[in-house]
Amino acid sequence: MKVLLDLCVVPLGVGVSVSEYIAACQRVLKEAGLKHEMHMYGTNIEGEWDDVMAAVKKCHEVVHQMGAPRISTSIRLGTRVDKDQTMEDKIRSVKQKLSNPGV
Amino acid sequence: MKVLLDLCVVPLGVGVSVSEYIAACQRVLKEAGLKHEMHMYGTNIEGEWDDVMAAVKKCHEVVHQMGAPRISTSIRLGTRVDKDQTMEDKIRSVKQKLSNPGV
Amino acid sequence: MKVLLDLCVVPLGVGVSVSEYIAACQRVLKEAGLKHEMHMYGTNIEGEWDDVMAAVKKCHEVVHQMGAPRISTSIRLGTRVDKDQTMEDKIRSVKQKLSNPGV
Amino acid sequence: MKVLLDLCVVPLGVGVSVSEYIAACQRVLKEAGLKHEMHMYGTNIEGEWDDVMAAVKKCHEVVHQMGAPRISTSIRLGTRVDKDQTMEDKIRSVKQKLSNPGV
């Protein structure tokens, strides 16, 4: 089962700036070999369910190891069995509708 | 690693009423032996990371098997290494503050 | 337009314990006269869109006034135009399916 | 109060393909004159709280008018009073940490 997942990890108890923890999660995703793309409020990830979820768990482990006593994460995730859909497909589908408003 | 997780599964392509799919997820959680409690916009689950995540995956599998071609799920999840905290602890902590506003 | 909303306010930069901030948000919702119910990972709120959103804004203002320099909030919200649905209706609908699995 | 918001609108009861509804929301945000950027699982928006929330409400109104009887939306939103931060600032901050891992 493939999954498209949007991950937002929020470390608590480490002050107001959290970018070094987010950077560490980017490294986890890169090392996992997963297709991923950071945006302003999270990181989109594409892959097999078990691989993606293992990376999410690893992010929590790494952020705790860096010293964050508590983490509150928000995730959106989508699966579908009617067709195979990539990150790019989702974006392209909306952009086509935007360029052909009459269709 | 223990996790407190708030799961909201939204099946797409099955019409406007989704309660039978949510009921199926409740059964998955019960069969998994996980502590869980449904609320108006999701279900809170408490347990070991791998057990809880296995149940979340099973929910997706079951909802697809019931005929939903697409699922969009939203999850909040918290881990902490400074102390062990249950669902009840979180609620109790806020209620104590509400009853002792001067403290 | 009525809305059912699930609000989870996470203050950053105030340490690991955030229950006093959540308690303050409960008071905001009570003073706003909105139907609301706290659960382990958020608070469900029911009301007219503008009233509920005014209360969400007020929660942010109050939590900042209490000293939190940064807040990261996660919200789920549902609207429907096919029928009027309360918090209790949603829960009841799933529980009926659970007690009548053959239907 | 400025807000950075990540909006994901999920229309229910309109079948499995929802891209035309997402495209309509993009037009709402453009007409509102708000800085926004679509990603794979939502759209990031930056602006004054009231302006951004008015656009979110307008998205719900438009998607209902297009025929969706029910909408389930997920939102992440951040406010901070310690400094002014744009979408680009958040991304840049993480990228700096990634390019200077020793710092």
Coordinates of C-alpha atoms in Angstrom, one line a residue, chain B residues 4-6 8 16 19-20 22-23 26-27 38-41 44 74-78 80 82 87 90-91 93-95 97-98 101, chain C residues 4-6 8 16 19-20 22-23 26-27 38-41 44 74-78 80 82 87 90-91 93-95 97-98 101:
Chain B
L4 CA -0.9 9.1 22.3
L5 CA -2.6 9.4 18.9
D6 CA -5.7 11.1 17.6
C8 CA -9.5 10.8 12.0
V16 CA -21.7 11.6 2.3
S19 CA -20.2 6.3 9.9
E20 CA -20.1 2.6 9.0
I22 CA -15.7 4.7 11.4
A23 CA -17.5 1.9 13.1
Q26 CA -13.5 1.1 16.1
R27 CA -13.7 -2.7 15.7
M38 CA -14.0 7.9 20.2
H39 CA -14.8 11.6 20.2
M40 CA -16.8 13.8 17.8
Y41 CA -13.9 14.3 15.3
N44 CA -7.9 8.8 20.7
S74 CA -5.6 13.2 9.7
I75 CA -3.5 12.3 12.7
R76 CA -2.2 14.1 15.8
L77 CA 0.4 12.2 17.8
G78 CA 2.5 12.8 20.8
R80 CA 7.4 12.2 25.4
D82 CA 10.4 13.0 30.3
M87 CA -4.9 9.9 28.1
K90 CA -3.6 14.8 30.1
I91 CA -7.3 15.5 30.8
S93 CA -3.9 18.1 34.3
V94 CA -6.1 20.6 32.5
K95 CA -9.1 20.0 34.8
K97 CA -5.9 24.0 36.3
L98 CA -9.5 24.9 35.7
P101 CA -7.4 29.1 38.6
Chain C
L4 CA -18.1 21.3 14.0
L5 CA -14.5 22.0 14.9
D6 CA -11.7 20.1 16.7
C8 CA -5.6 21.6 19.4
V16 CA 7.1 21.1 28.3
S19 CA -2.0 22.4 30.5
E20 CA -2.4 25.9 32.0
I22 CA -5.2 24.7 27.5
A23 CA -7.2 25.5 30.6
Q26 CA -11.4 26.2 27.9
R27 CA -12.3 29.4 29.8
M38 CA -12.4 18.6 25.7
H39 CA -10.8 15.3 24.8
M40 CA -7.3 13.9 25.1
Y41 CA -5.9 15.7 22.1
N44 CA -14.5 19.8 20.0
S74 CA -4.1 22.1 14.4
I75 CA -7.7 22.2 13.5
R76 CA -10.2 19.8 11.9
L77 CA -13.5 21.3 10.9
G78 CA -16.6 20.1 9.1
R80 CA -22.4 20.3 5.7
D82 CA -27.4 18.5 3.4
M87 CA -21.6 16.6 17.9
K90 CA -22.0 12.1 14.8
I91 CA -21.2 9.9 17.8
S93 CA -24.4 7.5 14.2
V94 CA -21.2 5.4 14.7
K95 CA -22.5 3.8 17.9
K97 CA -23.5 0.9 13.4
L98 CA -21.4 -0.7 16.1
P101 CA -23.1 -4.7 12.7

